[in-house]
mmCIF file of N, CA and C in Angstrom:
data_model
loop_
_atom_site.group_PDB
_atom_site.id
_atom_site.type_symbol
_atom_site.label_atom_id
_atom_site.label_comp_id
_atom_site.label_asym_id
_atom_site.label_seq_id
_atom_site.Cartn_x
_atom_site.Cartn_y
_atom_site.Cartn_z
ATOM 1 N N GLN I 95 -25.053 9.589 -13.583
ATOM 2 C CA GLN I 95 -23.984 10.286 -12.908
ATOM 3 C C GLN I 95 -24.443 11.668 -12.430
ATOM 4 N N GLU I 96 -25.206 12.344 -13.193
ATOM 5 C CA GLU I 96 -25.759 13.682 -12.758
ATOM 6 C C GLU I 96 -26.652 13.514 -11.554
ATOM 7 N N ARG I 97 -27.445 12.457 -11.555
ATOM 8 C CA ARG I 97 -28.340 12.197 -10.431
ATOM 9 C C ARG I 97 -27.543 11.976 -9.170
ATOM 10 N N PHE I 98 -26.464 11.189 -9.260
ATOM 11 C CA PHE I 98 -25.598 10.922 -8.117
ATOM 12 C C PHE I 98 -25.017 12.252 -7.609
ATOM 13 N N LYS I 99 -24.549 13.086 -8.527
ATOM 14 C CA LYS I 99 -23.971 14.363 -8.135
ATOM 15 C C LYS I 99 -24.986 15.232 -7.412
ATOM 16 N N ARG I 100 -26.203 15.308 -7.989
ATOM 17 C CA ARG I 100 -27.271 16.100 -7.350
ATOM 18 C C ARG I 100 -27.542 15.597 -5.901
ATOM 19 N N GLU I 101 -27.609 14.258 -5.783
ATOM 20 C CA GLU I 101 -27.880 13.710 -4.459
ATOM 21 C C GLU I 101 -26.781 14.039 -3.457
ATOM 22 N N ARG I 102 -25.514 14.024 -3.891
ATOM 23 C CA ARG I 102 -24.377 14.333 -2.999
ATOM 24 C C ARG I 102 -24.446 15.825 -2.594
ATOM 25 N N ILE I 103 -24.846 16.697 -3.550
ATOM 26 C CA ILE I 103 -24.942 18.112 -3.212
ATOM 27 C C ILE I 103 -26.033 18.289 -2.147
ATOM 28 N N ILE I 104 -27.159 17.609 -2.311
ATOM 29 C CA ILE I 104 -28.233 17.668 -1.325
ATOM 30 C C ILE I 104 -27.753 17.184 0.032
ATOM 31 N N ASP I 105 -27.003 16.095 -0.017
ATOM 32 C CA ASP I 105 -26.414 15.553 1.257
ATOM 33 C C ASP I 105 -25.564 16.628 1.957
ATOM 34 N N LEU I 106 -24.693 17.281 1.196
ATOM 35 C CA LEU I 106 -23.782 18.250 1.729
ATOM 36 C C LEU I 106 -24.545 19.467 2.285
ATOM 37 N N LEU I 107 -25.616 19.904 1.556
ATOM 38 C CA LEU I 107 -26.425 20.994 2.054
ATOM 39 C C LEU I 107 -27.108 20.640 3.363
ATOM 40 N N LEU I 108 -27.595 19.383 3.469
ATOM 41 C CA LEU I 108 -28.217 18.938 4.742
ATOM 42 C C LEU I 108 -27.213 18.957 5.882
ATOM 43 N N VAL I 109 -25.973 18.507 5.605
ATOM 44 C CA VAL I 109 -24.963 18.518 6.631
ATOM 45 C C VAL I 109 -24.709 19.930 7.145
ATOM 46 N N LYS I 110 -24.618 20.834 6.187
ATOM 47 C CA LYS I 110 -24.425 22.291 6.576
ATOM 48 C C LYS I 110 -25.605 22.764 7.417
ATOM 49 N N LYS I 111 -26.811 22.403 7.012
ATOM 50 C CA LYS I 111 -28.028 22.813 7.714
ATOM 51 C C LYS I 111 -28.002 22.255 9.174
ATOM 52 N N TYR I 112 -27.676 20.990 9.316
ATOM 53 C CA TYR I 112 -27.620 20.348 10.611
ATOM 54 C C TYR I 112 -26.539 20.992 11.473
ATOM 55 N N ALA I 113 -25.389 21.289 10.870
ATOM 56 C CA ALA I 113 -24.297 21.903 11.613
ATOM 57 C C ALA I 113 -24.684 23.277 12.140
ATOM 58 N N LYS I 114 -25.318 24.048 11.303
ATOM 59 C CA LYS I 114 -25.760 25.403 11.700
ATOM 60 C C LYS I 114 -26.794 25.374 12.808
ATOM 61 N N SER I 115 -27.675 24.408 12.737
ATOM 62 C CA SER I 115 -28.762 24.345 13.691
ATOM 63 C C SER I 115 -28.359 23.725 15.005
ATOM 64 N N GLY I 116 -27.177 23.054 15.013
ATOM 65 C CA GLY I 116 -26.718 22.353 16.226
ATOM 66 C C GLY I 116 -27.405 21.029 16.381
ATOM 67 N N SER I 117 -28.042 20.500 15.347
ATOM 68 C CA SER I 117 -28.748 19.230 15.423
ATOM 69 C C SER I 117 -27.810 18.084 15.684
ATOM 70 N N SER I 118 -28.261 17.124 16.491
ATOM 71 C CA SER I 118 -27.448 15.915 16.727
ATOM 72 C C SER I 118 -27.401 15.012 15.497
ATOM 73 N N ARG I 119 -28.226 15.264 14.484
ATOM 74 C CA ARG I 119 -28.180 14.465 13.254
ATOM 75 C C ARG I 119 -26.878 14.664 12.504
ATOM 76 N N VAL I 120 -26.201 15.798 12.757
ATOM 77 C CA VAL I 120 -24.930 16.005 12.082
ATOM 78 C C VAL I 120 -23.937 14.961 12.445
ATOM 79 N N LEU I 121 -24.048 14.347 13.611
ATOM 80 C CA LEU I 121 -23.144 13.326 14.037
ATOM 81 C C LEU I 121 -23.324 12.051 13.305
ATOM 82 N N GLU I 122 -24.466 11.904 12.609
ATOM 83 C CA GLU I 122 -24.737 10.699 11.817
ATOM 84 C C GLU I 122 -24.122 10.755 10.437
ATOM 85 N N THR I 123 -23.504 11.906 10.082
ATOM 86 C CA THR I 123 -23.025 12.114 8.726
ATOM 87 C C THR I 123 -21.535 12.377 8.762
ATOM 88 N N CYS I 124 -20.869 12.158 7.619
ATOM 89 C CA CYS I 124 -19.444 12.490 7.453
ATOM 90 C C CYS I 124 -19.325 13.152 6.131
ATOM 91 N N PRO I 125 -19.157 14.495 6.107
ATOM 92 C CA PRO I 125 -19.104 15.207 4.824
ATOM 93 C C PRO I 125 -17.784 15.209 4.084
ATOM 94 N N VAL I 126 -16.751 14.604 4.666
ATOM 95 C CA VAL I 126 -15.454 14.641 4.009
ATOM 96 C C VAL I 126 -15.501 13.994 2.630
ATOM 97 N N GLY I 127 -15.039 14.709 1.650
ATOM 98 C CA GLY I 127 -15.043 14.258 0.299
ATOM 99 C C GLY I 127 -16.216 14.794 -0.517
ATOM 100 N N LEU I 128 -17.269 15.233 0.163
ATOM 101 C CA LEU I 128 -18.419 15.739 -0.539
ATOM 102 C C LEU I 128 -18.176 17.153 -1.133
ATOM 103 N N GLU I 129 -17.174 17.871 -0.592
ATOM 104 C CA GLU I 129 -16.979 19.237 -1.094
ATOM 105 C C GLU I 129 -16.642 19.264 -2.559
ATOM 106 N N GLN I 130 -16.056 18.155 -3.074
ATOM 107 C CA GLN I 130 -15.714 18.126 -4.508
ATOM 108 C C GLN I 130 -16.956 18.241 -5.425
ATOM 109 N N PHE I 131 -18.127 17.842 -4.881
ATOM 110 C CA PHE I 131 -19.328 17.897 -5.712
ATOM 111 C C PHE I 131 -19.898 19.319 -5.819
ATOM 112 N N LEU I 132 -19.439 20.213 -4.973
ATOM 113 C CA LEU I 132 -19.910 21.572 -5.079
ATOM 114 C C LEU I 132 -19.327 22.287 -6.279
ATOM 115 N N SER I 133 -18.118 21.870 -6.690
ATOM 116 C CA SER I 133 -17.581 22.497 -7.890
ATOM 117 C C SER I 133 -16.661 21.509 -8.611
ATOM 118 N N SER I 134 -17.191 20.895 -9.647
ATOM 119 C CA SER I 134 -16.331 20.021 -10.462
ATOM 120 C C SER I 134 -15.289 20.801 -11.172
ATOM 121 N N LYS I 135 -15.520 22.093 -11.393
ATOM 122 C CA LYS I 135 -14.497 22.969 -11.982
ATOM 123 C C LYS I 135 -13.280 23.060 -11.076
ATOM 124 N N ARG I 136 -13.520 23.135 -9.793
ATOM 125 C CA ARG I 136 -12.427 23.204 -8.821
ATOM 126 C C ARG I 136 -11.561 21.951 -8.896
ATOM 127 N N VAL I 137 -12.198 20.829 -9.005
ATOM 128 C CA VAL I 137 -11.479 19.566 -9.101
ATOM 129 C C VAL I 137 -10.615 19.546 -10.404
ATOM 130 N N ARG I 138 -11.229 19.960 -11.500
ATOM 131 C CA ARG I 138 -10.487 20.008 -12.773
ATOM 132 C C ARG I 138 -9.337 20.988 -12.685
ATOM 133 N N ASP I 139 -9.609 22.153 -12.092
ATOM 134 C CA ASP I 139 -8.569 23.149 -11.936
ATOM 135 C C ASP I 139 -7.382 22.682 -11.088
ATOM 136 N N THR I 140 -7.705 21.911 -10.012
ATOM 137 C CA THR I 140 -6.640 21.379 -9.178
ATOM 138 C C THR I 140 -5.786 20.425 -9.954
ATOM 139 N N LYS I 141 -6.385 19.525 -10.717
ATOM 140 C CA LYS I 141 -5.576 18.588 -11.515
ATOM 141 C C LYS I 141 -4.826 19.308 -12.590
ATOM 142 N N SER I 142 -5.417 20.325 -13.216
ATOM 143 C CA SER I 142 -4.714 21.054 -14.241
ATOM 144 C C SER I 142 -3.535 21.814 -13.653
ATOM 145 N N ASN I 143 -3.697 22.426 -12.510
ATOM 146 C CA ASN I 143 -2.617 23.163 -11.829
ATOM 147 C C ASN I 143 -1.479 22.226 -11.526
ATOM 148 N N ARG I 144 -1.794 21.030 -11.038
ATOM 149 C CA ARG I 144 -0.767 20.038 -10.673
ATOM 150 C C ARG I 144 0.055 19.682 -11.936
ATOM 151 N N ARG I 145 -0.650 19.416 -13.024
ATOM 152 C CA ARG I 145 0.009 19.050 -14.284
ATOM 153 C C ARG I 145 0.897 20.214 -14.780
ATOM 154 N N GLU I 146 0.378 21.450 -14.651
ATOM 155 C CA GLU I 146 1.103 22.637 -15.082
ATOM 156 C C GLU I 146 2.399 22.827 -14.302
ATOM 157 N N VAL I 147 2.357 22.613 -13.010
ATOM 158 C CA VAL I 147 3.581 22.763 -12.172
ATOM 159 C C VAL I 147 4.622 21.734 -12.635
ATOM 160 N N ILE I 148 4.184 20.491 -12.826
ATOM 161 C CA ILE I 148 5.110 19.403 -13.301
ATOM 162 C C ILE I 148 5.679 19.787 -14.634
ATOM 163 N N ARG I 149 4.825 20.237 -15.544
ATOM 164 C CA ARG I 149 5.247 20.583 -16.880
ATOM 165 C C ARG I 149 6.329 21.725 -16.886
ATOM 166 N N LEU I 150 6.022 22.759 -16.075
ATOM 167 C CA LEU I 150 6.983 23.890 -15.996
ATOM 168 C C LEU I 150 8.305 23.467 -15.393
ATOM 169 N N VAL I 151 8.251 22.641 -14.365
ATOM 170 C CA VAL I 151 9.520 22.184 -13.735
ATOM 171 C C VAL I 151 10.323 21.301 -14.743
ATOM 172 N N LEU I 152 9.639 20.427 -15.430
ATOM 173 C CA LEU I 152 10.327 19.591 -16.428
ATOM 174 C C LEU I 152 10.917 20.446 -17.568
ATOM 175 N N MET I 153 10.188 21.466 -17.977
ATOM 176 C CA MET I 153 10.713 22.378 -19.022
ATOM 177 C C MET I 153 11.942 23.102 -18.498
ATOM 178 N N GLU I 154 11.920 23.560 -17.294
ATOM 179 C CA GLU I 154 13.079 24.268 -16.638
ATOM 180 C C GLU I 154 14.254 23.325 -16.545
ATOM 181 N N GLN I 155 13.994 22.099 -16.130
ATOM 182 C CA GLN I 155 15.101 21.141 -16.052
ATOM 183 C C GLN I 155 15.738 20.926 -17.439
ATOM 184 N N TRP I 156 14.903 20.758 -18.454
ATOM 185 C CA TRP I 156 15.414 20.605 -19.812
ATOM 186 C C TRP I 156 16.239 21.845 -20.232
ATOM 187 N N ARG I 157 15.693 23.032 -19.933
ATOM 188 C CA ARG I 157 16.436 24.276 -20.295
ATOM 189 C C ARG I 157 17.764 24.305 -19.576
ATOM 190 N N GLN I 158 17.789 23.964 -18.313
ATOM 191 C CA GLN I 158 19.073 23.980 -17.591
ATOM 192 C C GLN I 158 20.045 22.963 -18.167
ATOM 193 N N ARG I 159 19.557 21.771 -18.486
ATOM 194 C CA ARG I 159 20.461 20.742 -19.019
ATOM 195 C C ARG I 159 21.025 21.185 -20.328
ATOM 196 N N THR I 160 20.222 21.716 -21.210
ATOM 197 C CA THR I 160 20.727 22.094 -22.537
ATOM 198 C C THR I 160 21.647 23.296 -22.437
ATOM 199 N N ALA I 161 21.501 24.110 -21.374
ATOM 200 C CA ALA I 161 22.383 25.285 -21.175
ATOM 201 C C ALA I 161 23.621 24.912 -20.329
ATOM 202 N N GLY I 162 23.642 23.669 -19.861
ATOM 203 C CA GLY I 162 24.786 23.215 -19.036
ATOM 204 C C GLY I 162 24.758 23.860 -17.597
ATOM 205 N N VAL I 163 23.533 24.132 -17.129
ATOM 206 C CA VAL I 163 23.363 24.791 -15.846
ATOM 207 C C VAL I 163 22.745 23.773 -14.889
ATOM 208 N N ASN I 164 23.064 23.903 -13.637
ATOM 209 C CA ASN I 164 22.436 23.117 -12.594
ATOM 210 C C ASN I 164 22.020 24.010 -11.480
ATOM 211 N N ASP I 165 20.759 24.428 -11.438
ATOM 212 C CA ASP I 165 20.271 25.410 -10.482
ATOM 213 C C ASP I 165 19.029 24.830 -9.781
ATOM 214 N N PRO I 166 19.218 23.950 -8.776
ATOM 215 C CA PRO I 166 18.059 23.376 -8.099
ATOM 216 C C PRO I 166 17.248 24.454 -7.360
ATOM 217 N N GLU I 167 17.898 25.521 -6.912
ATOM 218 C CA GLU I 167 17.152 26.603 -6.234
ATOM 219 C C GLU I 167 16.123 27.264 -7.193
ATOM 220 N N GLN I 168 16.526 27.430 -8.424
ATOM 221 C CA GLN I 168 15.585 27.988 -9.444
ATOM 222 C C GLN I 168 14.387 27.047 -9.662
ATOM 223 N N LEU I 169 14.675 25.744 -9.725
ATOM 224 C CA LEU I 169 13.603 24.745 -9.853
ATOM 225 C C LEU I 169 12.647 24.863 -8.681
ATOM 226 N N ALA I 170 13.204 24.990 -7.454
ATOM 227 C CA ALA I 170 12.341 25.055 -6.270
ATOM 228 C C ALA I 170 11.541 26.355 -6.295
ATOM 229 N N ARG I 171 12.159 27.464 -6.690
ATOM 230 C CA ARG I 171 11.431 28.743 -6.721
ATOM 231 C C ARG I 171 10.266 28.665 -7.737
ATOM 232 N N LEU I 172 10.521 28.096 -8.864
ATOM 233 C CA LEU I 172 9.527 27.957 -9.917
ATOM 234 C C LEU I 172 8.370 27.126 -9.423
ATOM 235 N N SER I 173 8.686 25.998 -8.820
ATOM 236 C CA SER I 173 7.644 25.101 -8.278
ATOM 237 C C SER I 173 6.846 25.771 -7.193
ATOM 238 N N LEU I 174 7.524 26.470 -6.285
ATOM 239 C CA LEU I 174 6.876 27.131 -5.192
ATOM 240 C C LEU I 174 5.933 28.214 -5.696
ATOM 241 N N MET I 175 6.426 29.006 -6.640
ATOM 242 C CA MET I 175 5.610 30.085 -7.193
ATOM 243 C C MET I 175 4.353 29.559 -7.855
ATOM 244 N N LYS I 176 4.479 28.490 -8.640
ATOM 245 C CA LYS I 176 3.332 27.961 -9.328
ATOM 246 C C LYS I 176 2.439 27.111 -8.448
ATOM 247 N N SER I 177 2.906 26.720 -7.312
ATOM 248 C CA SER I 177 2.124 25.899 -6.360
ATOM 249 C C SER I 177 1.344 26.719 -5.360
ATOM 250 N N ALA I 178 1.594 28.024 -5.313
ATOM 251 C CA ALA I 178 0.983 28.881 -4.318
ATOM 252 C C ALA I 178 -0.552 28.878 -4.409
ATOM 253 N N GLU I 179 -1.110 28.920 -5.617
ATOM 254 C CA GLU I 179 -2.582 28.896 -5.788
ATOM 255 C C GLU I 179 -3.163 27.610 -5.274
ATOM 256 N N ALA I 180 -2.460 26.512 -5.619
ATOM 257 C CA ALA I 180 -2.932 25.194 -5.153
ATOM 258 C C ALA I 180 -2.924 25.108 -3.657
ATOM 259 N N SER I 181 -1.983 25.783 -3.038
ATOM 260 C CA SER I 181 -1.874 25.767 -1.580
ATOM 261 C C SER I 181 -3.125 26.454 -0.955
ATOM 262 N N VAL I 182 -3.545 27.553 -1.541
ATOM 263 C CA VAL I 182 -4.722 28.241 -1.029
ATOM 264 C C VAL I 182 -5.978 27.337 -1.104
ATOM 265 N N VAL I 183 -6.134 26.662 -2.218
ATOM 266 C CA VAL I 183 -7.261 25.738 -2.403
ATOM 267 C C VAL I 183 -7.204 24.595 -1.381
ATOM 268 N N ALA I 184 -5.974 24.047 -1.158
ATOM 269 C CA ALA I 184 -5.778 22.967 -0.218
ATOM 270 C C ALA I 184 -6.087 23.397 1.163
ATOM 271 N N GLN I 185 -5.722 24.622 1.537
ATOM 272 C CA GLN I 185 -6.054 25.136 2.849
ATOM 273 C C GLN I 185 -7.565 25.228 3.076
ATOM 274 N N LYS I 186 -8.261 25.683 2.063
ATOM 275 C CA LYS I 186 -9.743 25.774 2.168
ATOM 276 C C LYS I 186 -10.327 24.352 2.370
ATOM 277 N N ARG I 187 -9.823 23.391 1.618
ATOM 278 C CA ARG I 187 -10.294 22.017 1.736
ATOM 279 C C ARG I 187 -9.948 21.481 3.121
ATOM 280 N N GLY I 188 -8.810 21.838 3.641
ATOM 281 C CA GLY I 188 -8.409 21.407 4.968
ATOM 282 C C GLY I 188 -9.296 21.968 6.036
ATOM 283 N N LYS I 189 -9.713 23.239 5.861
ATOM 284 C CA LYS I 189 -10.655 23.835 6.860
ATOM 285 C C LYS I 189 -11.970 23.132 6.852
ATOM 286 N N PHE I 190 -12.458 22.739 5.667
ATOM 287 C CA PHE I 190 -13.696 21.995 5.609
ATOM 288 C C PHE I 190 -13.578 20.661 6.297
ATOM 289 N N GLN I 191 -12.434 19.947 6.092
ATOM 290 C CA GLN I 191 -12.261 18.653 6.711
ATOM 291 C C GLN I 191 -12.078 18.818 8.216
ATOM 292 N N GLU I 192 -11.466 19.882 8.666
ATOM 293 C CA GLU I 192 -11.350 20.143 10.128
ATOM 294 C C GLU I 192 -12.720 20.353 10.724
ATOM 295 N N MET I 193 -13.558 21.097 10.015
ATOM 296 C CA MET I 193 -14.924 21.269 10.522
ATOM 297 C C MET I 193 -15.653 19.919 10.659
ATOM 298 N N ALA I 194 -15.465 19.079 9.648
ATOM 299 C CA ALA I 194 -16.082 17.772 9.689
ATOM 300 C C ALA I 194 -15.553 16.953 10.850
ATOM 301 N N LYS I 195 -14.294 17.011 11.141
ATOM 302 C CA LYS I 195 -13.713 16.267 12.235
ATOM 303 C C LYS I 195 -14.287 16.782 13.578
ATOM 304 N N LYS I 196 -14.415 18.105 13.726
ATOM 305 C CA LYS I 196 -14.938 18.643 14.975
ATOM 306 C C LYS I 196 -16.391 18.214 15.208
ATOM 307 N N MET I 197 -17.113 18.029 14.107
ATOM 308 C CA MET I 197 -18.528 17.582 14.230
ATOM 309 C C MET I 197 -18.602 16.180 14.791
ATOM 310 N N HIS I 198 -17.550 15.388 14.630
ATOM 311 C CA HIS I 198 -17.595 13.960 15.028
ATOM 312 C C HIS I 198 -16.787 13.713 16.296
ATOM 313 N N GLU I 199 -16.347 14.741 16.957
ATOM 314 C CA GLU I 199 -15.610 14.548 18.202
ATOM 315 C C GLU I 199 -16.510 14.399 19.389
#
């Protein structure tokens, strides 16, 4: 598995090199999905953040139910606040995928 990961990182670095040099070889590659191999911590953090948002919303729902309160706006605010970091990461991933798309147009 480590060998596979190292090979994918090398692939990604080659794609970046081809893109910077303007080489036509970049058109032979598709880097989408390879960005995850640059940081497995980022993948773990993304999954952890998603679970944390769900956990917090479920806890707030439970709190509201036990208090006899129904405040969907509070649930939305909580989810939005905790999802902001994930949004930044997703935007970065989207920029990478946009770059990959432009390379293949």
